[in-house]
PDB file of C-alpha atoms in Angstrom:
ATOM      1  CA  UNK E   1      20.570   3.400  17.551  1.00 45.00           C
ATOM      2  CA  UNK E   2      20.217   6.333  15.123  1.00 50.00           C
ATOM      3  CA  UNK E   3      22.048   9.381  16.258  1.00 82.00           C
ATOM      4  CA  UNK E   4      20.575  12.565  17.747  1.00 91.00           C
ATOM      5  CA  UNK E   5      21.473  14.649  14.896  1.00 93.00           C
ATOM      6  CA  UNK E   6      19.430  12.290  12.623  1.00 94.00           C
ATOM      7  CA  UNK E   7      16.561  12.496  14.788  1.00 95.00           C
ATOM      8  CA  UNK E   8      16.627  16.211  14.861  1.00 96.00           C
ATOM      9  CA  UNK E   9      16.889  16.354  11.149  1.00 95.00           C
ATOM     10  CA  UNK E  10      14.050  13.937  10.781  1.00 95.00           C
ATOM     11  CA  UNK E  11      11.907  16.055  13.275  1.00 96.00           C
ATOM     12  CA  UNK E  12      12.772  19.174  11.274  1.00 95.00           C
ATOM     13  CA  UNK E  13      11.900  17.524   7.913  1.00 95.00           C
ATOM     14  CA  UNK E  14       8.501  16.596   9.351  1.00 95.00           C
ATOM     15  CA  UNK E  15       7.765  20.054  10.703  1.00 94.00           C
ATOM     16  CA  UNK E  16       8.321  21.509   7.300  1.00 95.00           C
ATOM     17  CA  UNK E  17       6.495  18.843   5.357  1.00 95.00           C
ATOM     18  CA  UNK E  18       2.930  19.458   4.284  1.00 96.00           C
ATOM     19  CA  UNK E  19       0.305  17.255   5.631  1.00 96.00           C
ATOM     20  CA  UNK E  20      -1.245  14.796   2.916  1.00 96.00           C
ATOM     21  CA  UNK E  21      -4.803  14.835   1.720  1.00 95.00           C
ATOM     22  CA  UNK E  22      -5.096  10.922   2.136  1.00 95.00           C
ATOM     23  CA  UNK E  23      -3.468   8.792   4.755  1.00 95.00           C
ATOM     24  CA  UNK E  24      -0.178   7.250   3.563  1.00 95.00           C
ATOM     25  CA  UNK E  25       2.747   5.377   4.859  1.00 94.00           C
ATOM     26  CA  UNK E  26       6.328   6.214   3.742  1.00 93.00           C
ATOM     27  CA  UNK E  27       8.993   4.021   5.294  1.00 92.00           C
ATOM     28  CA  UNK E  28       8.749   4.583   9.096  1.00 93.00           C
ATOM     29  CA  UNK E  29       6.350   7.765   8.677  1.00 96.00           C
ATOM     30  CA  UNK E  30       2.654   7.504   8.698  1.00 95.00           C
ATOM     31  CA  UNK E  31       0.911  10.743   7.362  1.00 96.00           C
ATOM     32  CA  UNK E  32      -2.557  11.671   6.933  1.00 95.00           C
ATOM     33  CA  UNK E  33      -4.693  14.740   6.765  1.00 94.00           C
ATOM     34  CA  UNK E  34      -3.233  17.021   9.729  1.00 93.00           C
ATOM     35  CA  UNK E  35      -0.636  14.813  11.051  1.00 94.00           C
ATOM     36  CA  UNK E  36       2.683  12.813  10.571  1.00 96.00           C
ATOM     37  CA  UNK E  37       3.778  10.146  13.039  1.00 96.00           C
ATOM     38  CA  UNK E  38       7.305   9.017  12.548  1.00 96.00           C
ATOM     39  CA  UNK E  39       9.308   6.230  14.213  1.00 94.00           C
ATOM     40  CA  UNK E  40      12.554   7.497  14.804  1.00 94.00           C
ATOM     41  CA  UNK E  41      14.292   4.410  16.224  1.00 90.00           C
ATOM     42  CA  UNK E  42      13.200   1.019  17.264  1.00 84.00           C
ATOM     43  CA  UNK E  43      14.525  -2.169  18.995  1.00 80.00           C
ATOM     44  CA  UNK E  44      12.923  -5.432  18.120  1.00 73.00           C
ATOM     45  CA  UNK E  45      13.104  -8.832  19.671  1.00 60.00           C
ATOM     46  CA  UNK E  46      12.398  -7.937  23.186  1.00 62.00           C
ATOM     47  CA  UNK E  47       9.546 -10.425  23.738  1.00 59.00           C
ATOM     48  CA  UNK E  48      10.679 -13.033  26.224  1.00 62.00           C
ATOM     49  CA  UNK E  49      14.064 -11.381  26.940  1.00 63.00           C
ATOM     50  CA  UNK E  50      15.350 -11.046  30.182  1.00 65.00           C
ATOM     51  CA  UNK E  51      14.208  -7.907  32.013  1.00 69.00           C
ATOM     52  CA  UNK E  52      17.557  -6.527  32.444  1.00 71.00           C
ATOM     53  CA  UNK E  53      18.024  -6.461  28.591  1.00 70.00           C
ATOM     54  CA  UNK E  54      14.710  -4.619  28.370  1.00 71.00           C
ATOM     55  CA  UNK E  55      15.701  -2.127  30.984  1.00 77.00           C
ATOM     56  CA  UNK E  56      18.933  -1.529  29.317  1.00 79.00           C
ATOM     57  CA  UNK E  57      17.329  -0.856  26.045  1.00 77.00           C
ATOM     58  CA  UNK E  58      14.564   1.375  27.838  1.00 81.00           C
ATOM     59  CA  UNK E  59      17.468   3.588  29.539  1.00 88.00           C
ATOM     60  CA  UNK E  60      19.124   4.258  26.083  1.00 88.00           C
ATOM     61  CA  UNK E  61      15.796   5.308  24.545  1.00 87.00           C
ATOM     62  CA  UNK E  62      15.121   7.406  27.658  1.00 91.00           C
ATOM     63  CA  UNK E  63      18.472   8.922  27.494  1.00 93.00           C
ATOM     64  CA  UNK E  64      17.990   9.893  23.698  1.00 94.00           C
ATOM     65  CA  UNK E  65      14.568  11.202  24.531  1.00 95.00           C
ATOM     66  CA  UNK E  66      15.920  13.518  27.284  1.00 96.00           C
ATOM     67  CA  UNK E  67      18.763  14.716  25.005  1.00 96.00           C
ATOM     68  CA  UNK E  68      16.174  15.595  22.278  1.00 97.00           C
ATOM     69  CA  UNK E  69      14.004  17.223  24.769  1.00 97.00           C
ATOM     70  CA  UNK E  70      16.797  19.271  26.042  1.00 97.00           C
ATOM     71  CA  UNK E  71      17.689  20.137  22.310  1.00 96.00           C
ATOM     72  CA  UNK E  72      14.246  21.238  21.540  1.00 97.00           C
ATOM     73  CA  UNK E  73      13.535  23.095  24.636  1.00 97.00           C
ATOM     74  CA  UNK E  74      16.549  25.257  23.813  1.00 97.00           C
ATOM     75  CA  UNK E  75      15.027  25.892  20.574  1.00 96.00           C
ATOM     76  CA  UNK E  76      11.390  26.111  21.258  1.00 96.00           C
ATOM     77  CA  UNK E  77      11.087  26.675  25.051  1.00 96.00           C
ATOM     78  CA  UNK E  78       9.635  24.467  27.702  1.00 96.00           C
ATOM     79  CA  UNK E  79       7.592  21.654  26.415  1.00 96.00           C
ATOM     80  CA  UNK E  80       4.183  20.675  27.798  1.00 93.00           C
ATOM     81  CA  UNK E  81       4.259  16.987  29.510  1.00 93.00           C
ATOM     82  CA  UNK E  82       1.269  15.295  28.878  1.00 88.00           C
ATOM     83  CA  UNK E  83      -0.105  11.893  29.726  1.00 89.00           C
ATOM     84  CA  UNK E  84      -2.059  10.195  27.193  1.00 89.00           C
ATOM     85  CA  UNK E  85      -4.129   7.769  29.213  1.00 86.00           C
ATOM     86  CA  UNK E  86      -7.122  10.195  28.894  1.00 87.00           C
ATOM     87  CA  UNK E  87      -7.043   9.947  25.099  1.00 88.00           C
ATOM     88  CA  UNK E  88      -6.536   6.048  25.078  1.00 86.00           C
ATOM     89  CA  UNK E  89      -9.793   5.904  27.394  1.00 90.00           C
ATOM     90  CA  UNK E  90     -11.726   8.240  25.030  1.00 90.00           C
ATOM     91  CA  UNK E  91     -10.557   6.008  21.964  1.00 89.00           C
ATOM     92  CA  UNK E  92     -11.885   3.000  23.862  1.00 90.00           C
ATOM     93  CA  UNK E  93     -15.144   4.542  24.338  1.00 93.00           C
ATOM     94  CA  UNK E  94     -15.415   5.561  20.755  1.00 90.00           C
ATOM     95  CA  UNK E  95     -15.038   9.220  21.438  1.00 90.00           C
ATOM     96  CA  UNK E  96     -13.362  11.305  18.793  1.00 88.00           C
ATOM     97  CA  UNK E  97      -9.442  11.848  19.238  1.00 88.00           C
ATOM     98  CA  UNK E  98      -7.522  13.723  16.642  1.00 86.00           C
ATOM     99  CA  UNK E  99      -4.504  12.203  14.857  1.00 88.00           C
ATOM    100  CA  UNK E 100      -1.611  11.664  15.757  1.00 91.00           C
ATOM    101  CA  UNK E 101      -2.866  11.601  19.352  1.00 89.00           C
ATOM    102  CA  UNK E 102      -5.421   8.842  18.573  1.00 89.00           C
ATOM    103  CA  UNK E 103      -2.573   6.324  17.226  1.00 89.00           C
ATOM    104  CA  UNK E 104       0.085   7.583  19.613  1.00 89.00           C
ATOM    105  CA  UNK E 105      -2.100   7.117  22.601  1.00 88.00           C
ATOM    106  CA  UNK E 106      -2.156   3.210  22.134  1.00 87.00           C
ATOM    107  CA  UNK E 107       1.676   3.345  21.814  1.00 89.00           C
ATOM    108  CA  UNK E 108       2.975   5.741  24.150  1.00 89.00           C
ATOM    109  CA  UNK E 109       2.166   6.854  27.639  1.00 87.00           C
ATOM    110  CA  UNK E 110       3.582  10.349  27.883  1.00 91.00           C
ATOM    111  CA  UNK E 111       4.633  12.939  25.297  1.00 93.00           C
ATOM    112  CA  UNK E 112       6.721  16.164  25.585  1.00 96.00           C
ATOM    113  CA  UNK E 113       5.020  18.671  23.195  1.00 94.00           C
ATOM    114  CA  UNK E 114       5.691  21.945  21.886  1.00 95.00           C
ATOM    115  CA  UNK E 115       3.682  24.615  19.761  1.00 92.00           C
ATOM    116  CA  UNK E 116       5.930  25.438  16.749  1.00 91.00           C
ATOM    117  CA  UNK E 117       5.067  27.782  13.886  1.00 88.00           C
ATOM    118  CA  UNK E 118       1.309  26.436  13.897  1.00 89.00           C
ATOM    119  CA  UNK E 119       1.909  22.862  14.631  1.00 92.00           C
ATOM    120  CA  UNK E 120       2.124  20.692  17.688  1.00 92.00           C
ATOM    121  CA  UNK E 121       5.281  18.656  17.879  1.00 95.00           C
ATOM    122  CA  UNK E 122       5.468  15.572  20.353  1.00 95.00           C
ATOM    123  CA  UNK E 123       8.066  13.102  21.279  1.00 96.00           C
ATOM    124  CA  UNK E 124       7.661   9.925  23.344  1.00 95.00           C
ATOM    125  CA  UNK E 125       8.759   6.321  23.689  1.00 92.00           C
ATOM    126  CA  UNK E 126       6.645   3.050  23.824  1.00 85.00           C
ATOM    127  CA  UNK E 127       4.602   2.939  27.248  1.00 71.00           C
ATOM    128  CA  UNK E 128       6.071   0.741  29.881  1.00 66.00           C
ATOM    129  CA  UNK E 129       3.008   0.288  31.921  1.00 58.00           C
ATOM    130  CA  UNK E 130       2.368  -3.234  30.703  1.00 57.00           C
ATOM    131  CA  UNK E 131       3.507  -6.276  32.791  1.00 54.00           C
ATOM    132  CA  UNK E 132       5.362  -7.923  29.903  1.00 57.00           C
ATOM    133  CA  UNK E 133       8.239  -6.357  27.903  1.00 54.00           C
ATOM    134  CA  UNK E 134       6.959  -4.827  24.645  1.00 59.00           C
ATOM    135  CA  UNK E 135       7.901  -6.960  21.591  1.00 67.00           C
ATOM    136  CA  UNK E 136       9.208  -3.679  20.026  1.00 72.00           C
ATOM    137  CA  UNK E 137      10.659  -0.560  21.851  1.00 81.00           C
ATOM    138  CA  UNK E 138      10.058   2.687  19.625  1.00 87.00           C
ATOM    139  CA  UNK E 139      11.007   6.277  19.837  1.00 92.00           C
ATOM    140  CA  UNK E 140       8.184   8.431  18.301  1.00 95.00           C
ATOM    141  CA  UNK E 141       8.004  11.855  16.742  1.00 96.00           C
ATOM    142  CA  UNK E 142       4.405  13.401  16.278  1.00 96.00           C
ATOM    143  CA  UNK E 143       3.424  16.403  14.040  1.00 96.00           C
ATOM    144  CA  UNK E 144      -0.048  17.435  14.228  1.00 93.00           C
ATOM    145  CA  UNK E 145      -2.029  20.644  13.553  1.00 88.00           C
ATOM    146  CA  UNK E 146      -1.941  23.275  16.132  1.00 70.00           C
ATOM    147  CA  UNK E 147      -5.298  22.392  17.745  1.00 63.00           C
ATOM    148  CA  UNK E 148      -4.398  18.740  18.623  1.00 60.00           C
ATOM    149  CA  UNK E 149      -5.597  18.017  22.088  1.00 57.00           C
TER     150      UNK E 149
END
């Protein structure tokens, strides 16, 4: 897994980066008008693995997420903890959901979010409410315009 320091650096860079006029992908970052969505870390090959392997990987990601939350809470104050199920349901009904929450709601069950200098900053890991292990476990950072809801 990448280090906490590299994750924080990536988050800081995303917060400072302007939003592009057109949707684009650069490496592990998808950006578009009003948002950036970055995969900070990932583990592949979990599909069909013993559940203990999957659980160990999830625990590592949870630990890294909690460290990031602690550091960012120190910097920016207490985060909002938001379940994304409602946004996923709105997407399924064809209702508008702004990015990055539209994409993030299909991947992550819950985010820790802060409002920072006119932007919304969220962190989360791949949802675990599916009965099967995910083929890919991911740690995400999302940056959006402040009015993301």
